[in-house]
C-alpha cells in the first residue's frame, strides 16, 4: 500500500483542474486526480501552518490546549503509526519550521525526510526585483479572473 498526503500552505484549490479550473495548465495535478481520491471539504481547528500540521499528524485540535510547537512525546502521529505498521513514510517539505528549534520532532516521525530550501526568510530564496508579467496565465486579463 502507498499513502501520499500532499499539503499546501498557500495554494487555492480553485486554481487546480481537479477542482474545476479549466484555464490553469497543471497536467501533473490532473494525472494525480485520475489515480487518487480528491477531497472536497476540509475543516481545520488550528491555524496557521505548524498548529495545523500537528492537528493533521495527531487528529487532535492543537489550539484547545497549546500554541505553536513541536509534537509532544505523548502524541501518536500518523506517519509514525504508519511506519510502525510496515508502511514506509517519507517527508518532502520546503517548510523550514520542521527543522528549526521547537519544531524538530515532526520530521523524526518519518522513515526518511528531505528539505527543499527557499521559504520565507531563507537566504537561499531567489527573489526577482520588479518583475514584468507580459501575459497572464491562460490568456486571462489578470492573474485572478473576476477580481481585476
mmCIF file of C-alpha atoms in Angstrom:
data_model
loop_
_atom_site.group_PDB
_atom_site.id
_atom_site.type_symbol
_atom_site.label_atom_id
_atom_site.label_comp_id
_atom_site.label_asym_id
_atom_site.label_seq_id
_atom_site.Cartn_x
_atom_site.Cartn_y
_atom_site.Cartn_z
ATOM 1 C CA UNK A 1 0.000 0.000 0.000
ATOM 2 C CA UNK A 2 1.132 3.527 -0.750
ATOM 3 C CA UNK A 3 -0.241 6.562 1.030
ATOM 4 C CA UNK A 4 0.636 10.071 -0.129
ATOM 5 C CA UNK A 5 -0.557 13.173 1.677
ATOM 6 C CA UNK A 6 0.044 16.476 -0.081
ATOM 7 C CA UNK A 7 -0.367 19.673 1.925
ATOM 8 C CA UNK A 8 -0.056 23.231 0.645
ATOM 9 C CA UNK A 9 0.024 26.371 2.757
ATOM 10 C CA UNK A 10 -0.949 28.860 0.094
ATOM 11 C CA UNK A 11 -2.462 27.094 -2.899
ATOM 12 C CA UNK A 12 -6.086 27.858 -3.686
ATOM 13 C CA UNK A 13 -7.856 24.672 -4.792
ATOM 14 C CA UNK A 14 -9.976 26.702 -7.208
ATOM 15 C CA UNK A 15 -6.811 27.230 -9.264
ATOM 16 C CA UNK A 16 -6.468 23.477 -9.977
ATOM 17 C CA UNK A 17 -8.060 21.310 -12.705
ATOM 18 C CA UNK A 18 -9.267 18.623 -10.239
ATOM 19 C CA UNK A 19 -11.490 21.288 -8.682
ATOM 20 C CA UNK A 20 -12.889 22.638 -11.947
ATOM 21 C CA UNK A 21 -10.331 25.235 -13.061
ATOM 22 C CA UNK A 22 -10.249 24.958 -16.844
ATOM 23 C CA UNK A 23 -7.782 27.735 -17.682
ATOM 24 C CA UNK A 24 -4.881 26.570 -15.462
ATOM 25 C CA UNK A 25 -2.403 24.194 -17.128
ATOM 26 C CA UNK A 26 -1.446 21.675 -14.415
ATOM 27 C CA UNK A 27 -1.055 18.241 -16.052
ATOM 28 C CA UNK A 28 0.592 16.634 -13.015
ATOM 29 C CA UNK A 29 -2.367 17.515 -10.809
ATOM 30 C CA UNK A 30 -4.699 16.130 -13.482
ATOM 31 C CA UNK A 31 -2.775 12.812 -13.571
ATOM 32 C CA UNK A 32 -2.743 12.675 -9.774
ATOM 33 C CA UNK A 33 -6.517 13.186 -9.711
ATOM 34 C CA UNK A 34 -7.058 10.238 -12.061
ATOM 35 C CA UNK A 35 -5.308 7.827 -9.668
ATOM 36 C CA UNK A 36 -6.351 9.161 -6.267
ATOM 37 C CA UNK A 37 -9.203 10.406 -4.124
ATOM 38 C CA UNK A 38 -9.937 14.133 -4.251
ATOM 39 C CA UNK A 39 -11.373 15.587 -1.067
ATOM 40 C CA UNK A 40 -13.910 18.381 -1.380
ATOM 41 C CA UNK A 41 -14.172 19.511 2.248
ATOM 42 C CA UNK A 42 -11.632 20.205 4.925
ATOM 43 C CA UNK A 43 -12.364 21.554 8.369
ATOM 44 C CA UNK A 44 -9.466 22.704 10.461
ATOM 45 C CA UNK A 45 -9.466 23.899 14.018
ATOM 46 C CA UNK A 46 -5.890 25.123 14.375
ATOM 47 C CA UNK A 47 -4.141 27.628 12.161
ATOM 48 C CA UNK A 48 -1.631 28.527 10.768
ATOM 49 C CA UNK A 49 0.992 26.084 9.500
ATOM 50 C CA UNK A 50 2.632 24.265 12.451
ATOM 51 C CA UNK A 51 -0.514 24.015 14.628
ATOM 52 C CA UNK A 52 -2.439 22.788 11.572
ATOM 53 C CA UNK A 53 0.283 20.232 10.864
ATOM 54 C CA UNK A 54 0.179 18.947 14.432
ATOM 55 C CA UNK A 55 -3.570 18.574 14.074
ATOM 56 C CA UNK A 56 -3.172 16.599 10.827
ATOM 57 C CA UNK A 57 -0.435 14.425 12.356
ATOM 58 C CA UNK A 58 -2.314 13.562 15.529
ATOM 59 C CA UNK A 59 -6.017 14.045 14.791
ATOM 60 C CA UNK A 60 -6.289 16.350 17.824
ATOM 61 C CA UNK A 61 -7.150 20.034 17.883
ATOM 62 C CA UNK A 62 -3.940 21.840 18.697
ATOM 63 C CA UNK A 63 -5.219 25.187 19.965
ATOM 64 C CA UNK A 64 -7.524 23.696 22.607
ATOM 65 C CA UNK A 65 -4.580 23.366 24.960
ATOM 66 C CA UNK A 66 -1.398 24.847 23.474
ATOM 67 C CA UNK A 67 0.094 27.161 20.884
ATOM 68 C CA UNK A 68 2.733 26.741 18.183
ATOM 69 C CA UNK A 69 5.224 23.969 18.880
ATOM 70 C CA UNK A 70 6.601 20.507 18.230
ATOM 71 C CA UNK A 71 4.865 17.194 18.528
ATOM 72 C CA UNK A 72 4.915 16.110 22.160
ATOM 73 C CA UNK A 73 6.407 12.773 23.293
ATOM 74 C CA UNK A 74 2.872 11.544 24.120
ATOM 75 C CA UNK A 75 1.496 12.437 20.645
ATOM 76 C CA UNK A 76 0.682 9.493 18.401
ATOM 77 C CA UNK A 77 1.460 10.785 14.920
ATOM 78 C CA UNK A 78 0.032 9.395 11.702
ATOM 79 C CA UNK A 79 3.407 8.914 9.941
ATOM 80 C CA UNK A 80 4.841 7.166 12.991
ATOM 81 C CA UNK A 81 1.837 4.816 13.279
ATOM 82 C CA UNK A 82 2.124 4.000 9.559
ATOM 83 C CA UNK A 83 5.870 3.417 9.936
ATOM 84 C CA UNK A 84 5.325 1.052 12.893
ATOM 85 C CA UNK A 85 2.848 -0.928 10.771
ATOM 86 C CA UNK A 86 5.148 -1.523 7.826
ATOM 87 C CA UNK A 87 4.222 1.465 5.638
ATOM 88 C CA UNK A 88 7.272 3.421 4.507
ATOM 89 C CA UNK A 89 6.873 7.134 5.211
ATOM 90 C CA UNK A 90 8.911 9.926 3.653
ATOM 91 C CA UNK A 91 8.574 13.679 4.175
ATOM 92 C CA UNK A 92 9.473 16.195 1.474
ATOM 93 C CA UNK A 93 8.933 19.766 2.570
ATOM 94 C CA UNK A 94 10.028 23.331 1.974
ATOM 95 C CA UNK A 95 8.598 24.249 5.365
ATOM 96 C CA UNK A 96 11.672 25.246 7.367
ATOM 97 C CA UNK A 97 9.800 25.239 10.678
ATOM 98 C CA UNK A 98 10.022 21.434 10.756
ATOM 99 C CA UNK A 99 13.783 21.685 11.192
ATOM 100 C CA UNK A 100 14.177 24.715 13.450
ATOM 101 C CA UNK A 101 14.375 24.645 17.234
ATOM 102 C CA UNK A 102 10.924 23.994 18.649
ATOM 103 C CA UNK A 103 9.616 22.171 15.594
ATOM 104 C CA UNK A 104 12.178 19.429 15.173
ATOM 105 C CA UNK A 105 10.038 16.497 16.280
ATOM 106 C CA UNK A 106 7.903 16.365 13.122
ATOM 107 C CA UNK A 107 10.399 15.013 10.602
ATOM 108 C CA UNK A 108 11.787 12.403 13.007
ATOM 109 C CA UNK A 109 8.433 10.566 12.913
ATOM 110 C CA UNK A 110 9.055 9.576 9.268
ATOM 111 C CA UNK A 111 11.345 6.824 7.953
ATOM 112 C CA UNK A 112 13.210 9.409 5.913
ATOM 113 C CA UNK A 113 12.953 13.076 5.052
ATOM 114 C CA UNK A 114 14.363 15.866 2.902
ATOM 115 C CA UNK A 115 14.020 19.630 2.751
ATOM 116 C CA UNK A 116 13.801 21.908 -0.278
ATOM 117 C CA UNK A 117 15.101 25.257 0.796
ATOM 118 C CA UNK A 118 13.710 28.622 -0.217
ATOM 119 C CA UNK A 119 10.786 29.525 2.045
ATOM 120 C CA UNK A 120 10.199 32.729 3.996
ATOM 121 C CA UNK A 121 13.420 34.419 5.186
ATOM 122 C CA UNK A 122 15.720 31.682 3.892
ATOM 123 C CA UNK A 123 18.793 33.347 2.351
ATOM 124 C CA UNK A 124 18.722 30.729 -0.435
ATOM 125 C CA UNK A 125 15.362 32.002 -1.657
ATOM 126 C CA UNK A 126 15.634 33.632 -5.058
ATOM 127 C CA UNK A 127 13.868 36.945 -5.494
ATOM 128 C CA UNK A 128 13.098 38.819 -8.712
ATOM 129 C CA UNK A 129 13.155 42.589 -8.383
ATOM 130 C CA UNK A 130 10.184 44.325 -10.018
ATOM 131 C CA UNK A 131 9.079 41.509 -12.348
ATOM 132 C CA UNK A 132 7.203 42.363 -15.524
ATOM 133 C CA UNK A 133 4.438 39.941 -16.464
ATOM 134 C CA UNK A 134 3.629 40.303 -20.144
ATOM 135 C CA UNK A 135 0.642 37.954 -20.367
ATOM 136 C CA UNK A 136 -1.365 36.487 -17.536
ATOM 137 C CA UNK A 137 -1.735 32.745 -17.055
ATOM 138 C CA UNK A 138 -4.159 31.176 -19.508
ATOM 139 C CA UNK A 139 -4.558 34.377 -21.529
ATOM 140 C CA UNK A 140 -6.831 35.926 -18.895
ATOM 141 C CA UNK A 141 -6.912 39.680 -18.316
ATOM 142 C CA UNK A 142 -5.152 39.288 -14.969
ATOM 143 C CA UNK A 143 -3.864 36.598 -12.662
ATOM 144 C CA UNK A 144 -7.133 36.449 -10.697
ATOM 145 C CA UNK A 145 -10.146 36.296 -13.030
ATOM 146 C CA UNK A 146 -13.140 38.120 -11.642
ATOM 147 C CA UNK A 147 -11.020 40.169 -9.252
ATOM 148 C CA UNK A 148 -9.484 42.590 -11.780
#
